[in-house]
Amino acid sequence: MKYITTIDEREFTIEILEEGRLLLDGEEYAVDFESVDGQPVFSLLLNGRSYEAYVYQGDEGLQVLLHGALYLATVEDEREKRLRAAAGGGVVEKGEFHLKAPMPGLVVAVPVSEGSQVAKGDVLVVLESMKMQNELKAPREGTVARLRVRPGDSVEQKQTLLSVV
Amino acid sequence: MKYITTIDEREFTIEILEEGRLLLDGEEYAVDFESVDGQPVFSLLLNGRSYEAYVYQGDEGLQVLLHGALYLATVEDEREKRLRAAAGGGVVEKGEFHLKAPMPGLVVAVPVSEGSQVAKGDVLVVLESMKMQNELKAPREGTVARLRVRPGDSVEQKQTLLSVV
Amino acid sequence: MFSKVLIANRGEIAVRILRACRELGMQTVAVYSEADRQALHVRYADEAYYLGPSPSRESYLRGDKIIALALKSGANAIHPGYGFLAERADFAQACLDAGLAFIGPKPSSIAAMGDKAVARATVTRAGVPVVPGTEGEGALRDDELLALAPKIGFPLLIKATAGGGGKGMREVLAIEEMPGLLHAARREAEASFGDGNVYLEKLVEAARHIEFQILADVQGNVIHLGERECSLQRRHQKLLEESPSPFVGENEELRQRMGAVAVRAAQAVGYLNAGTIEFLADKEGNFYFLEMNTRLQVEHPVTEMVTGVDIVKEQIRIARGRQLHYAQEDIHLNGWAIECRINAEDPYNNFLPSTGRITHILPPTGPGVRVDAGVYPGFEISPYYDSLISKLIVWGETRAEAVLRMRRSLEEYRLVGVHTNIPFHQRLMDSHRFMGGQFDTRFVEERFSLESAEEGREAHPEIAAIMATLVAHETTQRAAQIVRRNERDTSNWKWLSRWERLQR
Amino acid sequence: MFSKVLIANRGEIAVRILRACRELGMQTVAVYSEADRQALHVRYADEAYYLGPSPSRESYLRGDKIIALALKSGANAIHPGYGFLAERADFAQACLDAGLAFIGPKPSSIAAMGDKAVARATVTRAGVPVVPGTEGEGALRDDELLALAPKIGFPLLIKATAGGGGKGMREVLAIEEMPGLLHAARREAEASFGDGNVYLEKLVEAARHIEFQILADVQGNVIHLGERECSLQRRHQKLLEESPSPFVGENEELRQRMGAVAVRAAQAVGYLNAGTIEFLADKEGNFYFLEMNTRLQVEHPVTEMVTGVDIVKEQIRIARGRQLHYAQEDIHLNGWAIECRINAEDPYNNFLPSTGRITHILPPTGPGVRVDAGVYPGFEISPYYDSLISKLIVWGETRAEAVLRMRRSLEEYRLVGVHTNIPFHQRLMDSHRFMGGQFDTRFVEERFSLESAEEGREAHPEIAAIMATLVAHETTQRAAQIVRRNERDTSNWKWLSRWERLQR
């Protein structure tokens, strides 16, 4: 099975062969890969070098936390890659952004209102959780729409608070 | 639900009521009982006193390891208790004893042979495991039968090594 | 003399106090909120009582309920830990009124140190230096401020009396620019807070946060256990503490001078039990009283590691009326200790708190490593309380050894189920300024970023790529297997042995 | 000078050595058997190579393969740990021949101390006392033995030259009974071993096992790090060690005298690196050389806790040719440390080894607690290697504090999946003789039983009964629920989210 895996715009071609071997950009390695205790922690022996990392499923691919550094990886097999290329390529840049509560908490401030123009980095909602006030910011510029919370509201994790269109 | 639980020949009558209450020998207690992490480790709050113990299923009932002391408990509901009483009561004292390997290992000595008369406490088999020589002893007197191993054999856990009849 | 202690707290500090009580042969009583039935402090205590719903104000802040539970359970002392009710003079007084020993200072000391203006005035009278400024002198006119400025010295800060958050604040380097800056500051303060009043305060440049641990007994003995450096902060939250301070270092004369001032500050309020005097220090070695924390600190373990004193046990002994175990001359700082606060938060997402069920922990261990934690595999991190889940403390013969030991400990630490700030600490350990001891209270926020710290490091994108690919590959393969397996067997439960069912 | 170390071992000691290497900035290479692919030392090392099938003789005892892997991986030093190849002079020599540094003594020292008769003769020449006896003098006749007996003194032991296990052994209290006992001993020895030869040895009454940690560098400096008491043993396996020894206690004169003798014994074989001189001591304070362990000991952490010396790091520095960090006068025993060996064995079933998968661990932590372990949740304990899975070490300012801390640590420790001897240690901690420091090498086997130790204690059969009943009750209820749930839903897998599948 052949995969194209992208990290920080750098592409790696990884072909998984049988019997604990793989090709990384054409070079062969002995590979021994196991989950630790069924957890999303994995031990990798690659030509005898020992690595261990957390691998999580994130919203936009897999997150690999290795030696205290985070890598965001997208893994595609050849078919997926071809389909995406045929579709004109590239991630959709525009579209609506739905601000979701990253954790349960209490809304303490909403410094924007419906129709507000916001720039990237502007604070949209201040959410209190674990005794900290957490600023939730706009990931891009746009207009605030469908504002659904106000100060004093308790919100659940992943509840949509507002949209930026 | 009412149970009769025996520990060291001492009987306790325990009736489980609804809503976190139970009767212990007729006295009512508030009870809050939870497994820790789905493990056979349990946290008990009994009228506010906090206890924690391992509870394992053993061959002859439940083993409770509490504050570093081991208790062997047999739990019967009323119906079981009545049935046992009707059957004439008491555990069968005689019958064959099958010596099983308590762990995988290597048989290093078998100081008995088929037909040997053995007393309680006599060594039947010496099994090496974890770099220790472990003496497996007779739990009662009797005659050795169906000897199935000899020095040098590797045995699996729970494999029957011989019987005492 | 008490023998049964109620711990009015939760989390790692409740566990820490429980351990001290147990080692002293005391009976222990825990209290818990709805979210904390399975918390470690409930499991470790001899008794545990339900306090109320999860929000603190309905549980851990309910002093009345806590005192009632102490009386009901027969506890005759209360340890407040830190946070919650620890610095509430009224709660301490209520304990005493109920006939319970309060393991902490007198209510009057808590009150005196709790009011910033009173604290400032009290310690000033005792000859303790405070940051020079005009804060205590009411609303002054521009001409008055201009006259006072040279006495404070430059650089100085103009600050809004009503304000905070930097609004209405101006840094003044010389008297010439002051009139214009005063005007601007007043205008901004007026606009922000509706109050144009400002005061002056000396700007402590490259300020370092250095604090001294105090112990005081009823016999009137007051000693200090040396200093802790707590300059590494983010949003006024300490992240990493060490003892000794790299700033004080081998300057024993400065240490003893600051320690003596700290003792004097504590004596100024007739202090009893454990407390901490916080100072701001500048490059020249000037230091100023900031505030006193009238309680046990989160970071007390670094002091324990270098002095060998068990501070919590000493608190309990003091509260029982015993004389201090130690005289000042018995206290020596041996080696070096560093603490990293491990928080449930995502360092890659603006340090947002992270909640969830912890499924796996492999803590670092071995020589010179101590972990104080209130969590375990299977415990659920809720959004109700602070995000501190563990403290990783290491000791080394030298600071260099301690830093290297902290590095290997952070790399070893596995905790699955919530995000933690461990990667942040790992990058901090790599920072040249940290290694050199060259940092101040603004360092983390102004001169350190996780992203740029990662840039210079040896990176392994190809390893990350391989691991991601293998996980994706196995996920696909497994999903297929699950489908096939299910087609074969629609009665999985039959295959569960009795033992497996028992373990569910 | 080497910078990459291969650790020729497994389990907790391999992890311990890896940590020291990492803190010194060394690259590390692990080796592993089939059973150990997921072992902690494989996970922690920079590199890890497969050695062979699980049995030791096909893996960890394959010195040839290990040396080949060192050369292949570019490691330029080997640390043998303890056990396996650690005291094999031929392996140490083979390392040197292959151009690899051996982190341990010279092969000649290993050989000299490995042969009991040679060791005895060598240290005797250096003026080190050995247990008086006739072992080294060949087969003697009864009249010769009777003539020598008074010089040895009574009580003494007649021992079979060929034997062991108590066969052919007799205790002699006075010369009058000796002829008859000699006759009986020879007859039994002849019957048991086909060899009737016997020798005499002084009976060390109420013997205590006390050992001194030695460090020696290439510059010829030899120091000792004080003593460890290891009298608590079962089947010649140490179970609990402490430093200082309650027997030596505050008798600093005895400590220094024994330490000086230990240094002399090490010097007698030109010793280098870390080693241990074991003594037997009697009630009168006489002490006799028993043997030298020419390697790191399991129980080295208790010495580390009281001296502050990191023995493994010091081993590596010595092997790199560095001078010792410490002179004898720098070494002071501060406080008290105790180690309990946590073995995977069932104390309620004749201490039979216990194998299985560890499903949950909650180790004790907090002030003064160190855990050295080679296991983690999810790891499988196999029958191939020894049963030591963890070492629990505590430090206290006094022995009493250390004992109380050990008690609370043992009670806190949760380890699910295999049986452990933790309950044994808990009962030992309660024993009055242990608390009073009144025990000898026969104590555990002859005067301590788990059952009788439990008799005197506060028991909670009613609590055990309640817990057993609730578990049985829930098991029944759950079993019913599983049946019902399954009837409703024959396609469980559909309910697994993608994330859950990923985690399987």
mmCIF file of C-alpha atoms in Angstrom, chain B:
data_model
loop_
_atom_site.group_PDB
_atom_site.id
_atom_site.type_symbol
_atom_site.label_atom_id
_atom_site.label_comp_id
_atom_site.label_asym_id
_atom_site.label_seq_id
_atom_site.Cartn_x
_atom_site.Cartn_y
_atom_site.Cartn_z
ATOM 1 C CA MET B 1 -31.672 -8.934 47.380
ATOM 2 C CA LYS B 2 -30.417 -10.782 50.445
ATOM 3 C CA TYR B 3 -27.084 -12.579 50.632
ATOM 4 C CA ILE B 4 -25.324 -14.700 53.197
ATOM 5 C CA THR B 5 -21.609 -14.077 52.968
ATOM 6 C CA THR B 6 -19.093 -16.180 54.828
ATOM 7 C CA ILE B 7 -15.585 -15.106 55.789
ATOM 8 C CA ASP B 8 -13.458 -17.360 57.972
ATOM 9 C CA GLU B 9 -16.542 -19.307 59.059
ATOM 10 C CA ARG B 10 -18.202 -16.099 60.137
ATOM 11 C CA GLU B 11 -21.543 -15.438 58.433
ATOM 12 C CA PHE B 12 -22.790 -11.983 57.521
ATOM 13 C CA THR B 13 -26.313 -11.361 56.313
ATOM 14 C CA ILE B 14 -26.264 -8.560 53.795
ATOM 15 C CA GLU B 15 -29.381 -7.211 52.200
ATOM 16 C CA ILE B 16 -28.981 -4.787 49.308
ATOM 17 C CA LEU B 17 -31.728 -2.178 49.292
ATOM 18 C CA GLU B 18 -32.327 0.405 46.612
ATOM 19 C CA GLU B 19 -30.793 3.911 46.511
ATOM 20 C CA GLY B 20 -27.414 3.205 48.018
ATOM 21 C CA ARG B 21 -28.441 1.530 51.227
ATOM 22 C CA LEU B 22 -27.833 -1.910 52.639
ATOM 23 C CA LEU B 23 -28.518 -3.879 55.774
ATOM 24 C CA LEU B 24 -25.575 -5.597 57.450
ATOM 25 C CA ASP B 25 -26.909 -8.089 59.975
ATOM 26 C CA GLY B 26 -30.003 -5.924 60.219
ATOM 27 C CA GLU B 27 -28.232 -2.581 60.626
ATOM 28 C CA GLU B 28 -28.697 -0.008 57.868
ATOM 29 C CA TYR B 29 -25.775 1.707 56.157
ATOM 30 C CA ALA B 30 -25.432 4.316 53.417
ATOM 31 C CA VAL B 31 -23.278 2.715 50.740
ATOM 32 C CA ASP B 32 -21.522 4.118 47.699
ATOM 33 C CA PHE B 33 -19.555 1.507 45.758
ATOM 34 C CA GLU B 34 -17.621 2.048 42.533
ATOM 35 C CA SER B 35 -15.009 0.294 40.480
ATOM 36 C CA VAL B 36 -11.849 2.294 39.882
ATOM 37 C CA ASP B 37 -11.136 2.580 36.149
ATOM 38 C CA GLY B 38 -13.135 -0.571 35.404
ATOM 39 C CA GLN B 39 -10.529 -2.567 37.305
ATOM 40 C CA PRO B 40 -11.127 -5.159 40.019
ATOM 41 C CA VAL B 41 -10.273 -2.387 42.475
ATOM 42 C CA PHE B 42 -13.255 -0.951 44.294
ATOM 43 C CA SER B 43 -13.865 2.176 46.319
ATOM 44 C CA LEU B 44 -16.463 1.862 49.069
ATOM 45 C CA LEU B 45 -17.942 4.683 51.115
ATOM 46 C CA LEU B 46 -19.863 3.172 54.010
ATOM 47 C CA ASN B 47 -21.560 5.744 56.208
ATOM 48 C CA GLY B 48 -18.762 8.099 55.158
ATOM 49 C CA ARG B 49 -15.875 5.745 55.910
ATOM 50 C CA SER B 50 -13.663 5.249 52.868
ATOM 51 C CA TYR B 51 -12.275 1.794 52.011
ATOM 52 C CA GLU B 52 -10.569 0.483 48.947
ATOM 53 C CA ALA B 53 -9.853 -3.140 48.075
ATOM 54 C CA TYR B 54 -8.978 -5.506 45.294
ATOM 55 C CA VAL B 55 -11.730 -8.072 44.730
ATOM 56 C CA TYR B 56 -10.817 -11.092 42.613
ATOM 57 C CA GLN B 57 -12.693 -14.173 41.578
ATOM 58 C CA GLY B 58 -10.768 -17.100 43.065
ATOM 59 C CA ASP B 59 -11.314 -20.827 42.679
ATOM 60 C CA GLU B 60 -13.305 -21.074 45.885
ATOM 61 C CA GLY B 61 -15.068 -17.738 46.091
ATOM 62 C CA LEU B 62 -14.063 -14.108 46.064
ATOM 63 C CA GLN B 63 -10.711 -12.887 47.349
ATOM 64 C CA VAL B 64 -10.747 -9.469 48.985
ATOM 65 C CA LEU B 65 -7.395 -7.783 49.565
ATOM 66 C CA LEU B 66 -8.119 -4.933 51.962
ATOM 67 C CA HIS B 67 -5.519 -2.862 53.816
ATOM 68 C CA GLY B 68 -2.917 -5.474 52.995
ATOM 69 C CA ALA B 69 -4.907 -8.407 54.404
ATOM 70 C CA LEU B 70 -6.558 -11.144 52.384
ATOM 71 C CA TYR B 71 -10.115 -12.327 53.075
ATOM 72 C CA LEU B 72 -11.733 -15.306 51.344
ATOM 73 C CA ALA B 73 -15.450 -14.779 50.929
ATOM 74 C CA THR B 74 -18.229 -17.013 49.694
ATOM 75 C CA VAL B 75 -21.398 -15.195 48.714
ATOM 76 C CA GLU B 76 -24.695 -17.045 48.433
ATOM 77 C CA ASP B 77 -28.174 -15.782 47.992
ATOM 78 C CA GLU B 78 -30.941 -17.302 50.118
ATOM 79 C CA ARG B 79 -31.972 -19.794 47.489
ATOM 80 C CA GLU B 80 -28.445 -21.134 47.048
ATOM 81 C CA LYS B 81 -28.008 -21.337 50.790
ATOM 82 C CA ARG B 82 -31.218 -23.341 51.187
ATOM 83 C CA LEU B 83 -30.255 -25.679 48.356
ATOM 84 C CA ARG B 84 -26.875 -26.349 49.895
ATOM 85 C CA ALA B 85 -28.410 -26.955 53.311
ATOM 86 C CA ALA B 86 -30.935 -29.364 51.760
ATOM 87 C CA ALA B 87 -28.126 -31.238 49.977
ATOM 88 C CA GLY B 88 -26.686 -32.172 53.356
ATOM 89 C CA GLY B 89 -24.383 -29.156 53.543
ATOM 90 C CA GLY B 90 -20.651 -28.871 53.684
ATOM 91 C CA VAL B 91 -18.018 -28.938 50.999
ATOM 92 C CA VAL B 92 -16.950 -32.320 49.708
ATOM 93 C CA GLU B 93 -13.905 -33.145 51.778
ATOM 94 C CA LYS B 94 -12.491 -35.974 49.688
ATOM 95 C CA GLY B 95 -12.233 -36.436 45.956
ATOM 96 C CA GLU B 96 -9.266 -36.214 43.665
ATOM 97 C CA PHE B 97 -6.786 -33.371 43.791
ATOM 98 C CA HIS B 98 -5.299 -32.309 40.468
ATOM 99 C CA LEU B 99 -2.006 -30.512 40.765
ATOM 100 C CA LYS B 100 -1.939 -27.795 38.137
ATOM 101 C CA ALA B 101 1.030 -25.631 37.206
ATOM 102 C CA PRO B 102 0.399 -22.225 38.788
ATOM 103 C CA MET B 103 2.548 -20.593 36.115
ATOM 104 C CA PRO B 104 4.474 -21.585 33.007
ATOM 105 C CA GLY B 105 7.842 -23.092 33.853
ATOM 106 C CA LEU B 106 10.362 -25.860 33.690
ATOM 107 C CA VAL B 107 10.014 -29.022 35.776
ATOM 108 C CA VAL B 108 13.322 -29.491 37.589
ATOM 109 C CA ALA B 109 12.434 -32.317 39.976
ATOM 110 C CA VAL B 110 9.636 -34.782 40.692
ATOM 111 C CA PRO B 111 10.456 -36.328 44.074
ATOM 112 C CA VAL B 112 7.459 -38.685 43.916
ATOM 113 C CA SER B 113 6.410 -41.471 41.560
ATOM 114 C CA GLU B 114 3.139 -43.122 40.594
ATOM 115 C CA GLY B 115 1.693 -44.853 43.621
ATOM 116 C CA SER B 116 3.761 -42.903 46.170
ATOM 117 C CA GLN B 117 2.035 -42.302 49.464
ATOM 118 C CA VAL B 118 2.296 -38.614 50.333
ATOM 119 C CA ALA B 119 1.445 -36.634 53.448
ATOM 120 C CA LYS B 120 0.061 -33.093 53.495
ATOM 121 C CA GLY B 121 2.889 -30.668 52.757
ATOM 122 C CA ASP B 122 5.092 -33.128 50.901
ATOM 123 C CA VAL B 123 6.777 -31.732 47.821
ATOM 124 C CA LEU B 124 5.269 -33.165 44.632
ATOM 125 C CA VAL B 125 6.977 -31.183 41.907
ATOM 126 C CA VAL B 126 9.671 -28.535 41.785
ATOM 127 C CA LEU B 127 8.972 -26.002 39.055
ATOM 128 C CA GLU B 128 11.405 -23.346 37.918
ATOM 129 C CA SER B 129 9.944 -20.022 36.894
ATOM 130 C CA MET B 130 11.257 -16.456 37.117
ATOM 131 C CA LYS B 131 14.636 -17.853 38.101
ATOM 132 C CA MET B 132 13.212 -19.349 41.297
ATOM 133 C CA GLN B 133 12.706 -22.988 42.185
ATOM 134 C CA ASN B 134 9.152 -23.348 43.434
ATOM 135 C CA GLU B 135 8.018 -26.341 45.458
ATOM 136 C CA LEU B 136 4.486 -27.480 44.693
ATOM 137 C CA LYS B 137 3.168 -29.344 47.729
ATOM 138 C CA ALA B 138 0.413 -31.813 48.506
ATOM 139 C CA PRO B 139 -2.628 -30.110 50.062
ATOM 140 C CA ARG B 140 -3.613 -33.366 51.799
ATOM 141 C CA GLU B 141 -2.465 -36.960 52.176
ATOM 142 C CA GLY B 142 -3.086 -39.530 49.491
ATOM 143 C CA THR B 143 -1.580 -41.524 46.666
ATOM 144 C CA VAL B 144 0.111 -40.082 43.591
ATOM 145 C CA ALA B 145 -1.619 -41.002 40.348
ATOM 146 C CA ARG B 146 -1.445 -40.052 36.686
ATOM 147 C CA LEU B 147 2.006 -38.487 36.884
ATOM 148 C CA ARG B 148 2.337 -36.658 33.564
ATOM 149 C CA VAL B 149 5.630 -34.789 33.771
ATOM 150 C CA ARG B 150 9.266 -35.487 34.381
ATOM 151 C CA PRO B 151 12.311 -33.306 34.996
ATOM 152 C CA GLY B 152 13.179 -31.230 31.975
ATOM 153 C CA ASP B 153 9.611 -30.795 30.784
ATOM 154 C CA SER B 154 8.302 -27.329 29.987
ATOM 155 C CA VAL B 155 4.757 -26.844 31.181
ATOM 156 C CA GLU B 156 2.053 -24.288 30.498
ATOM 157 C CA GLN B 157 0.079 -22.462 33.136
ATOM 158 C CA LYS B 158 -2.793 -24.584 34.530
ATOM 159 C CA GLN B 159 -1.474 -27.747 32.890
ATOM 160 C CA THR B 160 -2.238 -30.758 35.145
ATOM 161 C CA LEU B 161 0.983 -32.305 36.408
ATOM 162 C CA LEU B 162 -0.299 -35.184 38.522
ATOM 163 C CA SER B 163 -3.210 -36.164 40.749
ATOM 164 C CA VAL B 164 -3.457 -37.166 44.387
ATOM 165 C CA VAL B 165 -6.228 -39.714 45.001
#
